[in-house]
Coordinates of C-alpha atoms and ligand atoms in Angstrom, one line a residue:
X243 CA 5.1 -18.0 -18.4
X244 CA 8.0 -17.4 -16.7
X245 CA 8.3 -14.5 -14.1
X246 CA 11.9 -13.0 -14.3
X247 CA 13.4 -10.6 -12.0
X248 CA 15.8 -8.0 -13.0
X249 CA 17.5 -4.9 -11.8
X250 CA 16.9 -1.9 -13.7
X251 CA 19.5 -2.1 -16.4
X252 CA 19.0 -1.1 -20.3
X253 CA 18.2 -4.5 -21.0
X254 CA 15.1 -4.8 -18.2
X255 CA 14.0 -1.7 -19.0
X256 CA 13.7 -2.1 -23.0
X257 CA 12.0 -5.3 -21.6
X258 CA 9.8 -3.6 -19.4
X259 CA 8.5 -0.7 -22.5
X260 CA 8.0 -3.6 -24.3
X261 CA 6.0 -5.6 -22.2
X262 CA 4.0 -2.3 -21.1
X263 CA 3.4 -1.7 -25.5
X264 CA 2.4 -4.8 -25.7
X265 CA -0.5 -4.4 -23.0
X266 CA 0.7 -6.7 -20.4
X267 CA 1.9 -6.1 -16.8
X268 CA 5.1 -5.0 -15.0
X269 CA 5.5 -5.1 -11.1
X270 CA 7.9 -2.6 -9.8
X271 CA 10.0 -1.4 -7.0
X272 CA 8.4 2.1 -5.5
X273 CA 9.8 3.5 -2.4
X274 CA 6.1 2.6 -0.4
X275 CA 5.3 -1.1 -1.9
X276 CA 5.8 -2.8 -5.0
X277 CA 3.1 -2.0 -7.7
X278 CA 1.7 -4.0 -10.1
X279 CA 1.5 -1.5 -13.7
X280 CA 0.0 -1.4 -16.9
X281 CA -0.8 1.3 -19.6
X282 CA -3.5 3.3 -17.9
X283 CA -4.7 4.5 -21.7
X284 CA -5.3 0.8 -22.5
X285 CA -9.2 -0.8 -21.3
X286 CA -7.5 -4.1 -21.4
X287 CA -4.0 -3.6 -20.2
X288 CA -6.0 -2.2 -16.9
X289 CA -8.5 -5.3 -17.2
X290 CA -5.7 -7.4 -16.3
X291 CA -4.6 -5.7 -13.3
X292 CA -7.8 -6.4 -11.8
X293 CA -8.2 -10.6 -12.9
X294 CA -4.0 -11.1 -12.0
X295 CA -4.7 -9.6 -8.4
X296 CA -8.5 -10.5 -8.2
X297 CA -9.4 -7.0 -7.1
X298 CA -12.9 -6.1 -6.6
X299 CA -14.1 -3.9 -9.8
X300 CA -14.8 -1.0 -7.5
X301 CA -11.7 -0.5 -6.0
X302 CA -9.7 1.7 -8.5
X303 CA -6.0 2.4 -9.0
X304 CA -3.5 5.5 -9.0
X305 CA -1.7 6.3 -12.2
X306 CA 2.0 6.9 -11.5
X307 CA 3.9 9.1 -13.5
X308 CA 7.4 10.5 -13.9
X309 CA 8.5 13.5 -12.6
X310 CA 9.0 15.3 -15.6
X311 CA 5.2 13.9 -17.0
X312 CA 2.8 16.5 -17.9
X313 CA -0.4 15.9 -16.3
X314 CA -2.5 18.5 -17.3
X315 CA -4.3 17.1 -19.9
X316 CA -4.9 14.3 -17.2
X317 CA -7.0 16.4 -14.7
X318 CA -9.5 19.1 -15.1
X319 CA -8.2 21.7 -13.0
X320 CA -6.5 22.1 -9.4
X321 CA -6.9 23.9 -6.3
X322 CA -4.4 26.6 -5.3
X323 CA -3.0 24.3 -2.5
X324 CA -2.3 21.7 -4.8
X325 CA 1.0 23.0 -6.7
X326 CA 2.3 24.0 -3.1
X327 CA 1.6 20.4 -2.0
X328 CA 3.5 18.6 -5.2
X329 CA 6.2 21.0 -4.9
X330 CA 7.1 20.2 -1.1
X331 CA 6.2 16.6 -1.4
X332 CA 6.8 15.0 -4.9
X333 CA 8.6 12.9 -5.8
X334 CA 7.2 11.1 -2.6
X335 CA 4.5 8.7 -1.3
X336 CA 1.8 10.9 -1.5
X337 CA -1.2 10.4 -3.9
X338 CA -2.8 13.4 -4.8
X339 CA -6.4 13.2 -6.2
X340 CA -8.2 15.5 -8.7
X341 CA -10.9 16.2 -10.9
X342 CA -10.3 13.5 -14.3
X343 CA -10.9 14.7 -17.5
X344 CA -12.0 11.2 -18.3
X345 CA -8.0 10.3 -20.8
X346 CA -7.2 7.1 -19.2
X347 CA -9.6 4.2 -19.7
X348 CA -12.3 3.7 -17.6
X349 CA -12.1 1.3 -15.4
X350 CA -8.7 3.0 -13.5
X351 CA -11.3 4.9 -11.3
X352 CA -14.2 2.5 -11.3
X353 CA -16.7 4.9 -12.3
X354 CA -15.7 8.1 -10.2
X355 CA -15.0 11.1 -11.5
X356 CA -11.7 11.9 -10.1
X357 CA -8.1 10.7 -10.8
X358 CA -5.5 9.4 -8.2
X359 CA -2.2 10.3 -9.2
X360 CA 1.5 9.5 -7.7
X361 CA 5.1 10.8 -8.5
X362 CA 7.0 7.5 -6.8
X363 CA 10.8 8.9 -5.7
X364 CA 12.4 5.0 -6.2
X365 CA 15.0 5.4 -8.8
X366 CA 13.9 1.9 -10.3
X367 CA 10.1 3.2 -10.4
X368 CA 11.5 6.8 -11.7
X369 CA 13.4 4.9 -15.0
X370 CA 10.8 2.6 -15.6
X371 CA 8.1 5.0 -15.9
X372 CA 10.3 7.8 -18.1
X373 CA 11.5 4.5 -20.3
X374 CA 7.4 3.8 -21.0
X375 CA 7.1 8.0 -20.9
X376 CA 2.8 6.5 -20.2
X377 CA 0.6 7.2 -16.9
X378 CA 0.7 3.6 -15.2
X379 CA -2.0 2.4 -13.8
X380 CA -0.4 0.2 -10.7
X381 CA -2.2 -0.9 -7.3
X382 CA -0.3 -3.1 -4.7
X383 CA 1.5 -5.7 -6.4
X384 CA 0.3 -8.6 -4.2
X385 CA -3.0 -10.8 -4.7
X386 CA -6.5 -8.8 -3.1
X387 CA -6.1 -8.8 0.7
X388 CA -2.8 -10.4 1.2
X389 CA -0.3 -8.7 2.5
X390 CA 1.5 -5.5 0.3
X391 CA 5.1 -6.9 -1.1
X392 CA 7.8 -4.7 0.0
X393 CA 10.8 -7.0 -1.7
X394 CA 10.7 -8.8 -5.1
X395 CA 10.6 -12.4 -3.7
X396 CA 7.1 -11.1 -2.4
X397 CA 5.6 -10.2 -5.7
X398 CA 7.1 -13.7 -7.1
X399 CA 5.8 -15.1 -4.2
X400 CA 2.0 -14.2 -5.3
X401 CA 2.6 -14.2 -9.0
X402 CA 5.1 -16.8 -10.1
X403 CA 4.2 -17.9 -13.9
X404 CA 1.6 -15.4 -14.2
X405 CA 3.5 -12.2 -14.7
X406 CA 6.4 -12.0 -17.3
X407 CA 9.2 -9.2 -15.3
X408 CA 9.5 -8.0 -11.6
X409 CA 11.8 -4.8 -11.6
X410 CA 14.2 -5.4 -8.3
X411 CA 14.3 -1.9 -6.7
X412 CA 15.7 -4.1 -3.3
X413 CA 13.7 -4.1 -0.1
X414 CA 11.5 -0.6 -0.1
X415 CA 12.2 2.0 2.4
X416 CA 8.9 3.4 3.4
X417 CA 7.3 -0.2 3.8
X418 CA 3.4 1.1 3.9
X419 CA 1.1 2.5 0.7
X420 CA 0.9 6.6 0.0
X421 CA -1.0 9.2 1.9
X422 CA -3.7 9.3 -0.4
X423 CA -5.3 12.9 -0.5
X424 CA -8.4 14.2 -1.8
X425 CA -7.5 17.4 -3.7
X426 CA -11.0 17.9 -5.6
X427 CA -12.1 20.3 -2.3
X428 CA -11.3 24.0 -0.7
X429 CA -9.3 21.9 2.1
X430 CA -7.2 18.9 1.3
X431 CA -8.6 15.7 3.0
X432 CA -6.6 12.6 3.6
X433 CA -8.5 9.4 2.2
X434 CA -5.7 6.9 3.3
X435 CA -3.0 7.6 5.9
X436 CA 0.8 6.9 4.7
X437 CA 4.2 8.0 5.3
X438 CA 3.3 11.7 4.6
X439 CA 1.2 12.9 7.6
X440 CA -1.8 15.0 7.9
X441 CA 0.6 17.6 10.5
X442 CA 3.1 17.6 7.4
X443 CA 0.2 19.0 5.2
X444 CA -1.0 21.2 7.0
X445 CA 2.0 23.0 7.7
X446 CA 2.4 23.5 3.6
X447 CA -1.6 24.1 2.9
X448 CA -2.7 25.4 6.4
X449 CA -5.5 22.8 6.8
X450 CA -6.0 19.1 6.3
X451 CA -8.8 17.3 7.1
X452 CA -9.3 13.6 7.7
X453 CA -12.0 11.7 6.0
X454 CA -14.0 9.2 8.3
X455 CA -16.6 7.4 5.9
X456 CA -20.1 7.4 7.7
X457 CA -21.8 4.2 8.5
X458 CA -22.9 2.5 5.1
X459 CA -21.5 4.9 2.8
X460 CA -19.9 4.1 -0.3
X461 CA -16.4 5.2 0.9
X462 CA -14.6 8.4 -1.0
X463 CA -11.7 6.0 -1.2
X464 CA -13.5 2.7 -1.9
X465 CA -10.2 0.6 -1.3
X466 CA -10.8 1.4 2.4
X467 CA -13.7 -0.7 2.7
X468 CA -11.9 -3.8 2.6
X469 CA -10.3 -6.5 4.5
X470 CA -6.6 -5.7 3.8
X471 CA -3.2 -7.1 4.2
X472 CA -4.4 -10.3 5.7
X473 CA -1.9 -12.8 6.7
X474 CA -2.8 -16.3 6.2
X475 CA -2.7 -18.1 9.3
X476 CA -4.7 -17.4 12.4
X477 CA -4.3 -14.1 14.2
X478 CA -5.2 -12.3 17.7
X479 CA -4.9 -8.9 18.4
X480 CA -4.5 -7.3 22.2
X481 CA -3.7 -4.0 23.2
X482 CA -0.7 -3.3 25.1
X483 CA -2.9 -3.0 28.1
X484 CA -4.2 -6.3 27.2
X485 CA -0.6 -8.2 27.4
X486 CA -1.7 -11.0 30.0
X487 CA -5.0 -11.8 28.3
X488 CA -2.3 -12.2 24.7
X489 CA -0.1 -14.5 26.9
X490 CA -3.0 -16.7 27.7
X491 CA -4.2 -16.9 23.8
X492 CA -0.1 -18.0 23.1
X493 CA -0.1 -20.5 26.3
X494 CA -3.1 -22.2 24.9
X495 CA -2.1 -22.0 20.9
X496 CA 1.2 -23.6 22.1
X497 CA -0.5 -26.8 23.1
X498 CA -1.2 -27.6 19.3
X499 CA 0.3 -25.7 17.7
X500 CA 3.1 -22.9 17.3
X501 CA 2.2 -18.8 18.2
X502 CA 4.3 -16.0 17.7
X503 CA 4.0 -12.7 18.6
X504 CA 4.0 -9.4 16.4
X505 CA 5.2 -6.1 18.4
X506 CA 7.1 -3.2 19.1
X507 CA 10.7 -3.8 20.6
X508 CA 10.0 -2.6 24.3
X509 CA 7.3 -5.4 24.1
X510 CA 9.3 -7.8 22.6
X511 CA 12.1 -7.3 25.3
X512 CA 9.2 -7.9 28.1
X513 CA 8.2 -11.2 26.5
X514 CA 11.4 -12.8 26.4
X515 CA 11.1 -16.4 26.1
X516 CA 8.2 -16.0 24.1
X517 CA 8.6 -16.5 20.1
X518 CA 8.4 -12.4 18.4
X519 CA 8.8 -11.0 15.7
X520 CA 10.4 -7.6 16.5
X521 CA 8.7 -4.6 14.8
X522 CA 10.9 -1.9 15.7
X523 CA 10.9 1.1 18.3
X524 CA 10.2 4.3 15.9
X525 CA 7.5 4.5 13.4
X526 CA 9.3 4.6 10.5
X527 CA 11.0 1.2 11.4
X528 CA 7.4 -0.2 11.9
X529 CA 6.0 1.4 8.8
X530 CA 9.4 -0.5 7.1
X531 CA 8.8 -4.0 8.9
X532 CA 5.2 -4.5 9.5
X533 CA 4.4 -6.0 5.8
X534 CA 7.5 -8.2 5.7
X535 CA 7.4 -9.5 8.8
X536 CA 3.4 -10.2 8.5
X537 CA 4.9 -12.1 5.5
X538 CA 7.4 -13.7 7.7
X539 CA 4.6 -14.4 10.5
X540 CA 2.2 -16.2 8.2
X541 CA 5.3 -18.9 6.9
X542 CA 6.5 -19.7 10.8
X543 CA 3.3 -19.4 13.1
X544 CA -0.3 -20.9 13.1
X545 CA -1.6 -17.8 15.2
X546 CA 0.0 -14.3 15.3
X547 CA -0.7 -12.5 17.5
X548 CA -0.2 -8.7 17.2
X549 CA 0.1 -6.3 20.3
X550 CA -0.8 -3.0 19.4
X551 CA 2.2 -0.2 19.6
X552 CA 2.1 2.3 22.3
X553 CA 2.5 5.4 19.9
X554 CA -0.7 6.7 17.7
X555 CA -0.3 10.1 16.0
X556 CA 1.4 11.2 12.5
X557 CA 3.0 7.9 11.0
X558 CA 1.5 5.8 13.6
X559 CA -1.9 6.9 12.0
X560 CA -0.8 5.0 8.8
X561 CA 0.8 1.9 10.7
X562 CA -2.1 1.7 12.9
X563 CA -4.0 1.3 10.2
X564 CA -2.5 -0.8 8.3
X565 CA -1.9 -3.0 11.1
X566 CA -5.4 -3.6 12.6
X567 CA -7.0 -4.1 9.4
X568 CA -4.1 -7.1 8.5
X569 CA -5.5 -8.6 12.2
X570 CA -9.0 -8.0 11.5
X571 CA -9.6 -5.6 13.9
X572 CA -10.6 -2.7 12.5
X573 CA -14.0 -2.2 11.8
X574 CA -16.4 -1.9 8.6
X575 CA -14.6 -3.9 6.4
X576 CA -15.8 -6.3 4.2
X577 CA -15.1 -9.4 3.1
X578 CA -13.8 -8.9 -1.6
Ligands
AMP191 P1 -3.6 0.2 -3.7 O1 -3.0 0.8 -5.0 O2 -3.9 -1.2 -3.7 O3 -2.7 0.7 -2.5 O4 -4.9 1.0 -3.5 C1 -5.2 2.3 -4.0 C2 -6.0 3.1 -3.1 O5 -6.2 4.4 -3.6 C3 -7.3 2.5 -2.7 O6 -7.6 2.7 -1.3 C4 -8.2 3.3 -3.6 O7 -9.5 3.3 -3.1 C5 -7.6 4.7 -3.6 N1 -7.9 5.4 -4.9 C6 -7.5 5.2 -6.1 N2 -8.1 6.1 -7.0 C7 -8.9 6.8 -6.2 C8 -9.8 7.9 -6.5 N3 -10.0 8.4 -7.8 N4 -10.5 8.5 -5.5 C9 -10.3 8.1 -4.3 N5 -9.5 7.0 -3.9 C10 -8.8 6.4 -4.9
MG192 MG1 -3.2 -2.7 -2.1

């Protein structure tokens, strides 16, 4: 098959409805990462979500919609923070998850009884999904724990022949997956940290917790177990504190072969000579650069090694995350 990649146009998009009708899969630009959609009504359209990316069957997906969608016969019930939340926040990267009423196949939500919903603000992800006028079932558009695509040469990259149409939105602007909340409780809890932060809602709901799974529990968010956003070529990770025991690791990877570090620009000026790859100084430029310079990292280097950023609360959290899981050195995940 071949994979083409188009701009939105009227053209693409007729292509794209059709593709979706027939039960096969579009990847498409969102302002967090490209996702990779099908008709979340159809059992099999979602079926092939899971073999293209090789995603573990428990893992399930968020359903995007358009803004103007009507998702009440979708979910069974909200709390009163909810509408406050979509209102301040949507369109946006945040993933808001309720009670299902069991509409869209099955195997979206891998057995729970809850569905996770998103209102991308991408213009490209807005037309697409109001050309189809369906829920779209669409996880990461990248193979299971490679690294999220944040351009279309990324998706190709994983899926050339195998998928029939990218939709080029460009190079996406928030660069890390949604906040993904739980909205089935009295207080809104954050499953996954993103772009929207946990002080951000909290100033609309007046509370929000964050959810820490307990040793060996099955995960509210089952995604989380993982290992995630791997690159594939050796890695290291130091603190900053750590930055002569990471000089050591490149002086002795250099012998054979060829290191590079990953890390924040104030870092990257200290190391000079050294090879970097430069991740920014804010966290929004981080969130934007980590995934495509992991990308980057993995083509160039045998061993990346990443240096942790100084910074750690509201978008940090998601980086953070993001970031030590793709080095492997976050803990509790497993192997897919
Ligand atoms: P991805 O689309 O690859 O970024 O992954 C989707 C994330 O959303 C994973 O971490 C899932 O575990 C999480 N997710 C999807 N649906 C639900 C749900 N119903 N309840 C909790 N988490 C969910
Ligand atoms: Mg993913």
């Amino acid at each position: 098959m071949e994979t083409k990649i188009f701009p939105c146009s009227p053209e693409s998009l007729a292509l794209a409805k059709q593709t979706i009708e027939a039960g096969e899969v579009v990847a498409f630009h969102t302002e967090t990462v490209y996702g990779l959609g099908a008709n979340a009504f159809s059992d099999e359209a979602v079926l092939k979500i899971f073999a293209l990316k090789g995603r573990p069957a428990d893992n399930p997906l968020i359903v995007h919609v358009h803004k103007e969608y009507d998702i009440s016969p979708l979910i069974d019930g909200e709390p009163p923070y909810a509408a406050a939340l979509r209102k301040a926040f949507l369109p946006g990267p945040l993933t808001m998850v309720y009670p299902s009423t069991g509409k869209v196949s099955k195997y979206v939500s891998c057995g729970l009884n809850t569905l996770a919903i998103r209102v991308p603000s991408s213009p490209t992800a807005q037309e697409f999904l109001k050309a189809v006028d369906l829920p779209i079932a669409a996880p990461s558009a990248n193979l299971s724990k490679h690294v999220s695509p944040v351009t279309a040469k990324h998706v190709f990259d994983d899926f050339d022949g195998k998928i029939g149409l990218i939709l080029d939105g460009g190079a996406c602007s928030g660069g890390i997956e949604s906040t993904v909340l739980d909205c089935t409780g009295e207080v809104p809890q954050i499953l996954r940290e993103g772009l929207v932060t946990r002080e951000m809602i909290a100033r609309v709901a007046g509370v929000c917790g964050v959810y820490r799974p307990k040793t060996g529990e099955r995960p509210k968010s089952p995604g989380m177990a993982y290992k995630h956003y791997s690159p594939r070529c050796k890695t290291a990770y130091f603190t900053r504190e750590e930055l002569e025991k990471a000089v050591v690791c490149y002086r002795e990877e250099e012998k054979s072969g060829s290191p590079c570090f990953l890390c924040e620009s104030e870092v990257c000026a200290i190391l000079g000579d050294y090879s970097t790859l430069d991740l920014g100084g804010s966290p929004e430029e981080m969130a934007r650069r980590l995934y495509a310079l992991l990308r980057k990292g993995e083509g160039e280097a045998t061993l990346l090694i990443g240096v942790e950023p100084q910074e750690k609360g509201g978008v940090m959290a998601g980086v953070l995350n993001r970031m030590r899981r793709a080095f492997g050195a976050e803990h509790g995940t497993k192997e897919s």
